CSV table of C-alpha atoms in Angstrom, one decimal:
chain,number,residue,atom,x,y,z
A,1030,UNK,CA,1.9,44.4,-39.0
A,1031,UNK,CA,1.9,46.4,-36.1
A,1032,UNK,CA,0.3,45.3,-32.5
A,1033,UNK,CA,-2.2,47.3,-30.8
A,1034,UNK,CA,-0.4,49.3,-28.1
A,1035,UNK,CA,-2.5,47.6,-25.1
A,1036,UNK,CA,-1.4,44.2,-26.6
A,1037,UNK,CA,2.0,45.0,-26.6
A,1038,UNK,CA,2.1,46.2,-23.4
A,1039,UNK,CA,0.4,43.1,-21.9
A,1040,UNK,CA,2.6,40.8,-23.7
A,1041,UNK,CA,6.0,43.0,-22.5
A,1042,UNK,CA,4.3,42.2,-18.9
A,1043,UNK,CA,3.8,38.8,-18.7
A,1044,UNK,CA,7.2,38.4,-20.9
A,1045,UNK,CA,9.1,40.4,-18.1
A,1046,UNK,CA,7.2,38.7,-15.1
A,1047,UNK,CA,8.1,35.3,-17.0
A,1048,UNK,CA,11.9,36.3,-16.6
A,1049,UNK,CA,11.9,37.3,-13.1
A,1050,UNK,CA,10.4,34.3,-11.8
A,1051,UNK,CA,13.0,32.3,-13.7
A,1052,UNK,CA,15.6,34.6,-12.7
A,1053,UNK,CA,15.0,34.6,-9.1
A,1054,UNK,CA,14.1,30.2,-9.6
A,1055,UNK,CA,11.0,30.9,-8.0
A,1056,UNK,CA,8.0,29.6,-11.2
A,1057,UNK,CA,4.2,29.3,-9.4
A,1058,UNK,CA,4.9,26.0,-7.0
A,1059,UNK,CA,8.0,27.8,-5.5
A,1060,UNK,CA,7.3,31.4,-4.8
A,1061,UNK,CA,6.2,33.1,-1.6
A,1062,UNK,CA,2.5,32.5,-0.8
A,1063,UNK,CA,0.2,35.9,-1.2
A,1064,UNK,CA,-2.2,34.7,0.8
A,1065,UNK,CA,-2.7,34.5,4.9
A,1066,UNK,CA,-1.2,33.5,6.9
A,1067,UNK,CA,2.0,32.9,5.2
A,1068,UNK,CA,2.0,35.9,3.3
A,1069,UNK,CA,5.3,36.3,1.6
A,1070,UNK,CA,7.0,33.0,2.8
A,1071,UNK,CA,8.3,30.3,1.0
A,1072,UNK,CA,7.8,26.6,1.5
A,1073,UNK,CA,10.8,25.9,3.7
A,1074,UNK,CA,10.3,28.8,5.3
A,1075,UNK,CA,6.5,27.6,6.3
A,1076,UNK,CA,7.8,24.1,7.0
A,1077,UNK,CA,10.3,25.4,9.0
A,1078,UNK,CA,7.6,27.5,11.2
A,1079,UNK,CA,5.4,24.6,11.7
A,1080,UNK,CA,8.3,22.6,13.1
A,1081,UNK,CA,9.1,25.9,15.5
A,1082,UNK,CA,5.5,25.8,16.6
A,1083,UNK,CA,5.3,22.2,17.1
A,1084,UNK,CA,8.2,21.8,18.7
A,1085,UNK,CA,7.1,24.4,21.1
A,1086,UNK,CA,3.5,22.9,22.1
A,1087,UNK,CA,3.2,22.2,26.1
A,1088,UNK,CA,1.5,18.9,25.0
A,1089,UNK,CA,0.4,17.4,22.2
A,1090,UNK,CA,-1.2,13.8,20.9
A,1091,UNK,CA,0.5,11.9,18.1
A,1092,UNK,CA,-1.1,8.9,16.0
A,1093,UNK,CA,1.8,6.6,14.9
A,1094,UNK,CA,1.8,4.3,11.7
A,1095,UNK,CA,4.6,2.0,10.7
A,1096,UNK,CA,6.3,-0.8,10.2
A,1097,UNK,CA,8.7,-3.2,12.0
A,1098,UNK,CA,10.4,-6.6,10.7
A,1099,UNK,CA,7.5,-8.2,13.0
A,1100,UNK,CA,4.6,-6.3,11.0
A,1101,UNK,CA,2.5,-3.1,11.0
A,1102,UNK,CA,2.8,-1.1,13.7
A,1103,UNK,CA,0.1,1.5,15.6
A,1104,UNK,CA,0.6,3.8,18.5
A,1105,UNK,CA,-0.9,6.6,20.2
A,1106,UNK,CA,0.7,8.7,22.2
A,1107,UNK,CA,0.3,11.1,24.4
A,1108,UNK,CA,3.4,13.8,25.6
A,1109,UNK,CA,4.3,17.2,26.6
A,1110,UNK,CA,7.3,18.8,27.3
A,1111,UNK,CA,8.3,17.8,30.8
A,1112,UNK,CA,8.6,13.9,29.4
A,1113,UNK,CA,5.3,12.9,31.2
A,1114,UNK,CA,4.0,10.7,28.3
A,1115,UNK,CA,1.3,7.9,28.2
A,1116,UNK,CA,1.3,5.1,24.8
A,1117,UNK,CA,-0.8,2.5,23.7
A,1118,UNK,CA,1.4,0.6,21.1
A,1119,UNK,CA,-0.6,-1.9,19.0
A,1120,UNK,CA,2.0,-4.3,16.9
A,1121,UNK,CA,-0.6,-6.7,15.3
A,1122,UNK,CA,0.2,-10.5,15.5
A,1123,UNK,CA,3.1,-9.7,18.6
A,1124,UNK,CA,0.5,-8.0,20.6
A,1125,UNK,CA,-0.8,-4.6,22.7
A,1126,UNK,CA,1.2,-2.5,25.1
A,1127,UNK,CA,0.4,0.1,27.6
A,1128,UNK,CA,2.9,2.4,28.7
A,1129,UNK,CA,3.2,5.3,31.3
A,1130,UNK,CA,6.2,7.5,32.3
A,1131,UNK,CA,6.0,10.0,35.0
A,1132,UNK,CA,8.1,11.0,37.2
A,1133,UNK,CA,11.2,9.8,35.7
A,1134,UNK,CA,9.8,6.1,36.1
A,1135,UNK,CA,8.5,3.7,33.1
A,1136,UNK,CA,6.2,1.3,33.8
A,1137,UNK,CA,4.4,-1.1,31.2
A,1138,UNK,CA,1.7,-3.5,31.2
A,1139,UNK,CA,0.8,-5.9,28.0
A,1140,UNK,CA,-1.2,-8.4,26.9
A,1141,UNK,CA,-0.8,-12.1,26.6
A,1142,UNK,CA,0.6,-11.8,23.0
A,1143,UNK,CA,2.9,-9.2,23.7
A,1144,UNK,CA,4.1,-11.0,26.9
A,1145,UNK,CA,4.4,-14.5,24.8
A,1146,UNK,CA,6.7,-12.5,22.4
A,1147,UNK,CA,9.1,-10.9,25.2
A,1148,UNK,CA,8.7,-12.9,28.3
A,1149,UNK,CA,7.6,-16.4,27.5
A,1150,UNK,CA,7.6,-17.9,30.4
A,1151,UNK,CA,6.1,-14.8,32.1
A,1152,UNK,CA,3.1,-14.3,30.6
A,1153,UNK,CA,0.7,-15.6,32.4
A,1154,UNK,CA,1.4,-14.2,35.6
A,1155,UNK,CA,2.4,-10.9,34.3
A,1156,UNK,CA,-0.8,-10.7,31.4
A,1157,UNK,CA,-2.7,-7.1,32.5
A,1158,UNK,CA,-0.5,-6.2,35.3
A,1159,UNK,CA,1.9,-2.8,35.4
A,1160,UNK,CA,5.4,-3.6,35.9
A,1161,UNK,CA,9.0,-2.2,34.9
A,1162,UNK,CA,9.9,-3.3,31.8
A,1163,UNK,CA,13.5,-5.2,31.7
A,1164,UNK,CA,16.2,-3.0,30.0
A,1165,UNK,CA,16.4,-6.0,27.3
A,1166,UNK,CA,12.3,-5.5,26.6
A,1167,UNK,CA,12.6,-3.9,22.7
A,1168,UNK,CA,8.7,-3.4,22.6
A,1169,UNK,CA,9.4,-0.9,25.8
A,1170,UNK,CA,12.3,0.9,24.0
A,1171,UNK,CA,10.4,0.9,21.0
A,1172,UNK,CA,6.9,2.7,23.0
A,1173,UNK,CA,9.3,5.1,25.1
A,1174,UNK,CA,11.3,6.3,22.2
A,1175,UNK,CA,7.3,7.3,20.8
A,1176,UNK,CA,7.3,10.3,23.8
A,1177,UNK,CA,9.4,12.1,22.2
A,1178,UNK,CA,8.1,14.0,19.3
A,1179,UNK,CA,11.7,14.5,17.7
A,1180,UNK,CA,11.8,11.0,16.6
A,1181,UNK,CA,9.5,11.9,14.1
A,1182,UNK,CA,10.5,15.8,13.8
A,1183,UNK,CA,14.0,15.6,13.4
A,1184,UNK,CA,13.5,13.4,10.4
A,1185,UNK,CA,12.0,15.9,8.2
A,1186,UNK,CA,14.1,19.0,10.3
A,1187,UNK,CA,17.3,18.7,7.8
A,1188,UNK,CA,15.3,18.0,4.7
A,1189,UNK,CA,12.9,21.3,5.3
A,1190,UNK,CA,14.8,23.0,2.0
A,1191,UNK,CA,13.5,20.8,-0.2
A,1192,UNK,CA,9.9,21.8,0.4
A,1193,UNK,CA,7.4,23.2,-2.6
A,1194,UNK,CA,3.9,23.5,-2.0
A,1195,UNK,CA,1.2,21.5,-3.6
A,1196,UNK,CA,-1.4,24.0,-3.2
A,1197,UNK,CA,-4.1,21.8,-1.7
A,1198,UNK,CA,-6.5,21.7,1.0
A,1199,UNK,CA,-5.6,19.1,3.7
A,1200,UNK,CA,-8.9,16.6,4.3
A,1201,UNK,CA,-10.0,15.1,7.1
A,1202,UNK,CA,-8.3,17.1,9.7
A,1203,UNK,CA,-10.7,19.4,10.9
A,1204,UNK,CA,-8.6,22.2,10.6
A,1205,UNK,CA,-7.8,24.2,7.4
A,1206,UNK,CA,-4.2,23.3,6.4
A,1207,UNK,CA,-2.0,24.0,3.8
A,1208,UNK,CA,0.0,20.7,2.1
A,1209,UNK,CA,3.8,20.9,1.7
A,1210,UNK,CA,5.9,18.3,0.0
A,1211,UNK,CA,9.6,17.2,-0.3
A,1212,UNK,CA,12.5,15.3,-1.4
A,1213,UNK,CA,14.7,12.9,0.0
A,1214,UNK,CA,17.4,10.4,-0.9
A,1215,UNK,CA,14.7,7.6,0.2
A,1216,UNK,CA,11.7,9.2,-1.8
A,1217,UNK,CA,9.3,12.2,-1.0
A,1218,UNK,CA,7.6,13.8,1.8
A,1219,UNK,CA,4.4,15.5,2.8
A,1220,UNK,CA,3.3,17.5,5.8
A,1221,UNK,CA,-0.4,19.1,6.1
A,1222,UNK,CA,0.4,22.4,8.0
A,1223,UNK,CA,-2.4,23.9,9.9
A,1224,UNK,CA,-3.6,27.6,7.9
A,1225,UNK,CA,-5.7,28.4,11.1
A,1226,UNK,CA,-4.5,29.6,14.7
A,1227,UNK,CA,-0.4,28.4,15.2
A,1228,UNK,CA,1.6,26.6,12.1
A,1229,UNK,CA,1.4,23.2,14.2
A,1230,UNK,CA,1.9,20.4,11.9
A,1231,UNK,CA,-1.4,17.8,11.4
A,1232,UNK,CA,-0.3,15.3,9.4
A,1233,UNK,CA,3.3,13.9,8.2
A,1234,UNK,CA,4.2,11.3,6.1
A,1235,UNK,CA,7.8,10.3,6.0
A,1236,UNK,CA,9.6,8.3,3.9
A,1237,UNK,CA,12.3,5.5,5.0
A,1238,UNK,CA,15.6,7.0,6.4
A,1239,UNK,CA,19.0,6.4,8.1
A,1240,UNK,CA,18.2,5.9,12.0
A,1241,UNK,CA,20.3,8.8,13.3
A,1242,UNK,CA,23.6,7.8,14.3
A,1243,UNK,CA,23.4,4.5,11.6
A,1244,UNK,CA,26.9,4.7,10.3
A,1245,UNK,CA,27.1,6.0,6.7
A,1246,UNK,CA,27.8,2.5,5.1
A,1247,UNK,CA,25.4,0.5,7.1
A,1248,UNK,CA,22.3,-0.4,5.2
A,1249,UNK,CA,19.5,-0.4,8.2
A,1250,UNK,CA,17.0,2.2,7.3
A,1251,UNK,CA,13.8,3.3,9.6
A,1252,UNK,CA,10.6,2.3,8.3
A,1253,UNK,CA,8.1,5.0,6.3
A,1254,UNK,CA,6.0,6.9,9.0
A,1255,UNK,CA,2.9,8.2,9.1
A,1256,UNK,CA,2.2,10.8,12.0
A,1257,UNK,CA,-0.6,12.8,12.9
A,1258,UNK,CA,-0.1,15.8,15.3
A,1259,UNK,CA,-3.6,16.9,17.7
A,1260,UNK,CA,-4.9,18.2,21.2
A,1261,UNK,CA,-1.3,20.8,20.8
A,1262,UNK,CA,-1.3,22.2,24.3
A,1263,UNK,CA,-4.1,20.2,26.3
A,1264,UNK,CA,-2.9,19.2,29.4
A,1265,UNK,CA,-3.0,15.4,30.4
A,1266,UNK,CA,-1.9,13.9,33.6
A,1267,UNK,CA,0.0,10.7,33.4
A,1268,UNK,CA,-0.8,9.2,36.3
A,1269,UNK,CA,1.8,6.3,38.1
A,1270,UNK,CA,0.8,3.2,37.8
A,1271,UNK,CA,0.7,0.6,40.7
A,1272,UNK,CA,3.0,-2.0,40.4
């Protein structure tokens, strides 16, 4: 029996648009997006503007979740792109610490707990008081390597290729953003990238990796990360801190 003309056509249409896509190994999740603002761009591609444009911000705010041997860790930071950075670094039991770079200069200033757990027999003189941490002080190293937005960024920079999109709505932002996820060695990531204004990144979540420079056969791995990106290009001043 013979098919109607108009359903032949239709099925020759989908059948041919079928082979393309598999063709060209681009099926729904992978192709280009048709719709604004990344019209005609793939996943990495997207990712790899959003990094661009975050990169790029004067200044931004970052919300830091993780994990150390010593427990979860929290930190908020502000930063921009003459190293001027202020962080409040929260690590649970060990305790809270403030820190401030402008300048060139680092100064800290930390509660009892935190003081107990670097400087015992410090603590109680130095409790709430600014002072220049000691080059041996790992919570310090720990808060200033926070400033720089490329800890964080240059984890998901080389794995960018494997991004598909998810298709979603990003919650709880405030801003409409499109969701992007990826592979790694260590398990999958996700990145909410804003759909409004610039590509900046929101939200990242990044699975445990290599700290860069880890030789290949050493087993040390960074801790999963959870970062959210805000306030892109509102000036802060970081002022000095007495000490």
């Amino acid at each position: 029996m013979r098919l109607p003309a108009r359903a032949s056509a239709a099925a020759l249409s989908a059948a041919t648009a079928l082979t393309l896509a598999t063709a060209c190994n681009m099926l729904p999740d992978e192709a280009p997006d048709d719709t604004a603002p990344y019209a005609g761009l793939t996943a990495p591609e997207v990712t790899n503007k959003a990094l661009a444009a975050t990169r790029a911000a004067k200044s931004l705010r970052m919300t830091v979740r993780t994990t150390t041997p010593e427990g979860p860790v929290e930190a908020y930071v502000a930063t921009d792109v003459r190293g001027e950075c202020t962080v409040t670094l929260s690590m649970g039991a060990a305790g809270t610490m403030e820190l401030a770079r402008t300048g060139g200069k680092v100064r800290t200033r930390s509660d009892a707990a935190m003081l107990r757990s670097a400087s015992p027999p410090q603590a109680k003189s130095l409790t709430g008081h600014w002072v220049r941490p000691a080059t041996s002080d790992r919570y310090a190293k720990l808060a200033e390597r926070y400033c720089d937005r490329e800890t964080f960024l240059g984890r998901l920079a080389p794995r960018t290729g494997t991004a598909r999109k998810k298709w979603t709505s990003a919650p709880g932002s405030g801003t409409p953003a499109l969701t992007v996820t990826g592979e790694t060695d260590a398990g999958k990531w996700t990145a909410d990238i804003a759909t409004e204004g610039k590509p900046f990144l929101l939200k990242l979540n990044l699975p445990p990796s290599h700290p860069q420079g880890t030789p290949e056969h050493d087993t040390a791995r960074t801790a999963p990360a959870a970062v959210a990106f805000s306030e892109f290009d509102k000036p802060f001043k970081a002022t000095s801190p007495k000490t």
